[in-house]
């Protein structure tokens, strides 16, 4: 056995690398073991992909805590030359395990995905259709805006009528759902003979929230929101879909909400199902956490967006702002919603989220400690703080929502969001602590698993029960035993039929995406962690409607705000070509 594989095996035994990494390295070595450098770089590339990157560069390989040590005695020039001469690496035109493009190295599959997505986005964004005066007047009547500032919601609706691809990015409170309603109205008005619209979101919870938020008047051409996987006709866990290039979706327009949660694999499945005749409209928040899997696609697509449009757009929509003479077609397809309708300019939550996005840690700490913003507060982590937190966010609210008919709405008033799953300030400890304190306060036997008012979060879709991953259920006692009540559902589910769930008194920030709560407590930790980032903190803060409590030391909070997660890819360069 080669020295490099032996060394990697030892790392695997120590659980420092995954089984996928060692097996991929072994595969590369068996294909061509004449040079260990491509093997190490290839394993590093796979490691990066498992951590959300689409590609890597040589600098990343050197900075990797495991693979960088294996390359430390080799010059970068030697690594570069070795990669260029290796038969494990190609330029994408032939089938090789790895692809090298400029200074980026990809797994072949993900190079192909990125290339396909970039080409599709550019092609789809080029087509422009005429806007009739009648339809333009109708859109104008949908908005009663007497302000001098540009109404980007209205412009987004105009673009949805004249472009085949529209991407709308905005934070919570900027009116994305309101804009969807107006887009549906405008599209159906401009096509009186009939028009089919599909609505979807990445998760069942997000689809359910979209359905409730829209309050759509039932229209025979508008489908109820579903998950993207259901829309595409996912075939179990195979990753294959019923709809694709040879069998496109039978809709005139497809509207996708919470697009920041889409990874590159789901993007590919989606665009392959969109025919040339079908519009695609996506909405999301480019500043939010990226997808759990590979890529930060929405952030890459919107990275250089300016809200300035080409002359061809301005000629049709004369209120669409400044002309960008050197505009790319992709920029003509993007609208950034800038005005917040939930918070005014003096809102502490709004100011805090903006400071986080800027990476201004000093301003973040100032806002959190200022008496001018009572809706904002911070505390250093301690056992006493956690005890008070459980009482305020779990024990006291329990009485109200457990006795209410509308249990879900009352439960959503207070939510603990954790950055970590394990550890003294993680979800596991906080949820078990919440249940323990609730049982003690309300004289519920410790041995009783299902008690009236217990809140759980589903962690997998269940097609039989029609319950989706991310949905919250509240236990209710009935004459037939304990049942789970889910938001927007009249039918109760027997607890004995529920398998994949976790207590919902505290959840991870990732699980909170797409949700909103009145009062949010964000628990970081008293020590720094590489997963703490401004995107993580921004996502948590923007879940709140009324108040935010951040629990973390000043150094941890500052470090998180200053650390921006960068997912490596070439998509941004390919679609913008600046």
CSV table of C-alpha atoms in Angstrom, one decimal, residues 378-391 423-426 429-430 522-527 549-553:
chain,number,residue,atom,x,y,z
A,378,UNK,CA,-27.4,40.7,24.9
A,379,UNK,CA,-26.0,38.6,27.7
A,380,UNK,CA,-22.9,36.6,28.4
A,381,UNK,CA,-23.5,32.8,28.5
A,382,UNK,CA,-23.8,31.4,32.0
A,383,UNK,CA,-25.9,28.7,33.7
A,384,UNK,CA,-28.0,31.5,35.3
A,385,UNK,CA,-28.7,33.1,32.0
A,386,UNK,CA,-29.7,29.8,30.5
A,387,UNK,CA,-32.0,29.1,33.5
A,388,UNK,CA,-33.7,32.4,33.0
A,389,UNK,CA,-33.9,31.9,29.3
A,390,UNK,CA,-35.7,28.6,29.7
A,391,UNK,CA,-38.2,30.2,32.0
A,423,UNK,CA,-22.4,21.4,23.9
A,424,UNK,CA,-23.7,23.3,27.0
A,425,UNK,CA,-25.4,25.9,24.8
A,426,UNK,CA,-26.6,23.6,22.0
A,429,UNK,CA,-29.1,20.5,26.1
A,430,UNK,CA,-31.6,23.4,25.7
A,522,UNK,CA,-30.0,33.5,19.8
A,523,UNK,CA,-27.5,31.4,21.7
A,524,UNK,CA,-24.0,31.4,20.5
A,525,UNK,CA,-21.4,30.4,23.1
A,526,UNK,CA,-18.6,31.7,25.2
A,527,UNK,CA,-15.9,30.4,22.8
A,549,UNK,CA,-31.7,38.6,22.7
A,550,UNK,CA,-28.2,37.5,21.7
A,551,UNK,CA,-26.4,35.3,24.2
A,552,UNK,CA,-22.7,35.3,23.6
A,553,UNK,CA,-19.5,37.0,24.7
